Amino acid sequence: MANGARLFSHAPRLRTMTLLARAGVPLRQAARRSPIATPARFSHGHAEFSPVPFTYKNRKLFAAKVAAYLVGGFAIPFVAAAYQLRKSS
């Protein structure tokens, strides 16, 4: 029993390693090769920037139409719920 205890007392201690150090070689190489900043995939040339894919002449009229569309779409569930509640009573 004394010999067995002596064998285990001289065993090397486990050292804690970072997650990257424990990872395999391919993973470490992939981490080294990964780009820091991703390049732009699409180039639109030197044209003027437009946030919408179509043209409009009157900006205020366009804003009013967009607002009406968004408010109308948001209101549909509430109008339907009110209708169903009135219908059931």
mmCIF file with all atom_site columns, N, CA and C in Angstrom, residues 3 7 9 13-14 17 19-20 22-23 30 35-36 38 40 42 52 57 74 77 87:
data_model
loop_
_atom_site.group_PDB
_atom_site.id
_atom_site.type_symbol
_atom_site.label_atom_id
_atom_site.label_alt_id
_atom_site.label_comp_id
_atom_site.label_asym_id
_atom_site.label_entity_id
_atom_site.label_seq_id
_atom_site.pdbx_PDB_ins_code
_atom_site.Cartn_x
_atom_site.Cartn_y
_atom_site.Cartn_z
_atom_site.occupancy
_atom_site.B_iso_or_equiv
_atom_site.pdbx_formal_charge
_atom_site.auth_seq_id
_atom_site.auth_comp_id
_atom_site.auth_asym_id
_atom_site.auth_atom_id
_atom_site.pdbx_PDB_model_num
ATOM 1  N N  . ASN A 1 3  ? 3.766   1.595  -1.484  1.00 0.00 ? 3  ASN A N  1
ATOM 2  C CA . ASN A 1 3  ? 4.252   1.843  -2.840  1.00 0.00 ? 3  ASN A CA 1
ATOM 3  C C  . ASN A 1 3  ? 3.178   2.511  -3.700  1.00 0.00 ? 3  ASN A C  1
ATOM 4  N N  . LEU A 1 7  ? 3.360   6.183  -5.581  1.00 0.00 ? 7  LEU A N  1
ATOM 5  C CA . LEU A 1 7  ? 3.187   6.363  -7.020  1.00 0.00 ? 7  LEU A CA 1
ATOM 6  C C  . LEU A 1 7  ? 2.228   7.509  -7.333  1.00 0.00 ? 7  LEU A C  1
ATOM 7  N N  . SER A 1 9  ? 1.467   10.016 -5.331  1.00 0.00 ? 9  SER A N  1
ATOM 8  C CA . SER A 1 9  ? 1.889   11.306 -4.794  1.00 0.00 ? 9  SER A CA 1
ATOM 9  C C  . SER A 1 9  ? 2.800   12.040 -5.769  1.00 0.00 ? 9  SER A C  1
ATOM 10 N N  . ARG A 1 13 ? 0.418   17.235 -11.632 1.00 0.00 ? 13 ARG A N  1
ATOM 11 C CA . ARG A 1 13 ? -0.840  17.925 -11.340 1.00 0.00 ? 13 ARG A CA 1
ATOM 12 C C  . ARG A 1 13 ? -1.481  18.380 -12.650 1.00 0.00 ? 13 ARG A C  1
ATOM 13 N N  . LEU A 1 14 ? -2.782  18.351 -12.663 1.00 0.00 ? 14 LEU A N  1
ATOM 14 C CA . LEU A 1 14 ? -3.504  18.838 -13.837 1.00 0.00 ? 14 LEU A CA 1
ATOM 15 C C  . LEU A 1 14 ? -3.516  20.354 -13.811 1.00 0.00 ? 14 LEU A C  1
ATOM 16 N N  . MET A 1 17 ? -6.397  24.760 -18.397 1.00 0.00 ? 17 MET A N  1
ATOM 17 C CA . MET A 1 17 ? -6.061  25.354 -19.683 1.00 0.00 ? 17 MET A CA 1
ATOM 18 C C  . MET A 1 17 ? -7.243  26.174 -20.175 1.00 0.00 ? 17 MET A C  1
ATOM 19 N N  . LEU A 1 19 ? -9.942  27.546 -22.917 1.00 0.00 ? 19 LEU A N  1
ATOM 20 C CA . LEU A 1 19 ? -10.761 26.810 -23.874 1.00 0.00 ? 19 LEU A CA 1
ATOM 21 C C  . LEU A 1 19 ? -10.073 26.713 -25.229 1.00 0.00 ? 19 LEU A C  1
ATOM 22 N N  . LEU A 1 20 ? -9.397  27.786 -25.648 1.00 0.00 ? 20 LEU A N  1
ATOM 23 C CA . LEU A 1 20 ? -8.718  27.765 -26.939 1.00 0.00 ? 20 LEU A CA 1
ATOM 24 C C  . LEU A 1 20 ? -7.518  26.834 -26.915 1.00 0.00 ? 20 LEU A C  1
ATOM 25 N N  . ARG A 1 22 ? -7.282  24.102 -25.194 1.00 0.00 ? 22 ARG A N  1
ATOM 26 C CA . ARG A 1 22 ? -7.765  22.722 -25.212 1.00 0.00 ? 22 ARG A CA 1
ATOM 27 C C  . ARG A 1 22 ? -8.337  22.339 -26.564 1.00 0.00 ? 22 ARG A C  1
ATOM 28 N N  . ALA A 1 23 ? -8.659  23.312 -27.385 1.00 0.00 ? 23 ALA A N  1
ATOM 29 C CA . ALA A 1 23 ? -9.254  23.037 -28.691 1.00 0.00 ? 23 ALA A CA 1
ATOM 30 C C  . ALA A 1 23 ? -8.208  22.412 -29.602 1.00 0.00 ? 23 ALA A C  1
ATOM 31 N N  . ALA A 1 30 ? -8.274  28.023 -37.558 1.00 0.00 ? 30 ALA A N  1
ATOM 32 C CA . ALA A 1 30 ? -9.437  28.727 -38.094 1.00 0.00 ? 30 ALA A CA 1
ATOM 33 C C  . ALA A 1 30 ? -9.657  30.036 -37.341 1.00 0.00 ? 30 ALA A C  1
ATOM 34 N N  . PRO A 1 35 ? -11.520 36.586 -40.407 1.00 0.00 ? 35 PRO A N  1
ATOM 35 C CA . PRO A 1 35 ? -11.350 38.021 -40.650 1.00 0.00 ? 35 PRO A CA 1
ATOM 36 C C  . PRO A 1 35 ? -11.875 38.838 -39.473 1.00 0.00 ? 35 PRO A C  1
ATOM 37 N N  . ILE A 1 36 ? -11.221 39.924 -39.204 1.00 0.00 ? 36 ILE A N  1
ATOM 38 C CA . ILE A 1 36 ? -11.634 40.800 -38.112 1.00 0.00 ? 36 ILE A CA 1
ATOM 39 C C  . ILE A 1 36 ? -12.870 41.592 -38.524 1.00 0.00 ? 36 ILE A C  1
ATOM 40 N N  . THR A 1 38 ? -15.769 42.132 -41.559 1.00 0.00 ? 38 THR A N  1
ATOM 41 C CA . THR A 1 38 ? -16.330 41.509 -42.749 1.00 0.00 ? 38 THR A CA 1
ATOM 42 C C  . THR A 1 38 ? -16.437 42.550 -43.859 1.00 0.00 ? 38 THR A C  1
ATOM 43 N N  . ALA A 1 40 ? -17.796 44.432 -47.298 1.00 0.00 ? 40 ALA A N  1
ATOM 44 C CA . ALA A 1 40 ? -19.115 44.659 -47.880 1.00 0.00 ? 40 ALA A CA 1
ATOM 45 C C  . ALA A 1 40 ? -19.328 43.681 -49.026 1.00 0.00 ? 40 ALA A C  1
ATOM 46 N N  . PHE A 1 42 ? -22.008 43.757 -51.285 1.00 0.00 ? 42 PHE A N  1
ATOM 47 C CA . PHE A 1 42 ? -22.597 44.342 -52.479 1.00 0.00 ? 42 PHE A CA 1
ATOM 48 C C  . PHE A 1 42 ? -22.067 45.755 -52.667 1.00 0.00 ? 42 PHE A C  1
ATOM 49 N N  . VAL A 1 52 ? -35.242 53.928 -50.023 1.00 0.00 ? 52 VAL A N  1
ATOM 50 C CA . VAL A 1 52 ? -36.395 53.204 -50.556 1.00 0.00 ? 52 VAL A CA 1
ATOM 51 C C  . VAL A 1 52 ? -36.118 52.836 -52.012 1.00 0.00 ? 52 VAL A C  1
ATOM 52 N N  . LYS A 1 57 ? -42.401 62.023 -55.368 1.00 0.00 ? 57 LYS A N  1
ATOM 53 C CA . LYS A 1 57 ? -42.232 63.453 -55.653 1.00 0.00 ? 57 LYS A CA 1
ATOM 54 C C  . LYS A 1 57 ? -42.509 64.315 -54.423 1.00 0.00 ? 57 LYS A C  1
ATOM 55 N N  . PHE A 1 74 ? -51.628 48.413 -37.725 1.00 0.00 ? 74 PHE A N  1
ATOM 56 C CA . PHE A 1 74 ? -51.530 48.189 -36.282 1.00 0.00 ? 74 PHE A CA 1
ATOM 57 C C  . PHE A 1 74 ? -52.913 48.150 -35.640 1.00 0.00 ? 74 PHE A C  1
ATOM 58 N N  . PRO A 1 77 ? -55.996 44.436 -35.493 1.00 0.00 ? 77 PRO A N  1
ATOM 59 C CA . PRO A 1 77 ? -56.313 43.478 -34.424 1.00 0.00 ? 77 PRO A CA 1
ATOM 60 C C  . PRO A 1 77 ? -57.193 44.072 -33.327 1.00 0.00 ? 77 PRO A C  1
ATOM 61 N N  . LYS A 1 87 ? -70.019 41.767 -30.542 1.00 0.00 ? 87 LYS A N  1
ATOM 62 C CA . LYS A 1 87 ? -70.865 40.744 -31.149 1.00 0.00 ? 87 LYS A CA 1
ATOM 63 C C  . LYS A 1 87 ? -71.281 39.691 -30.119 1.00 0.00 ? 87 LYS A C  1
#
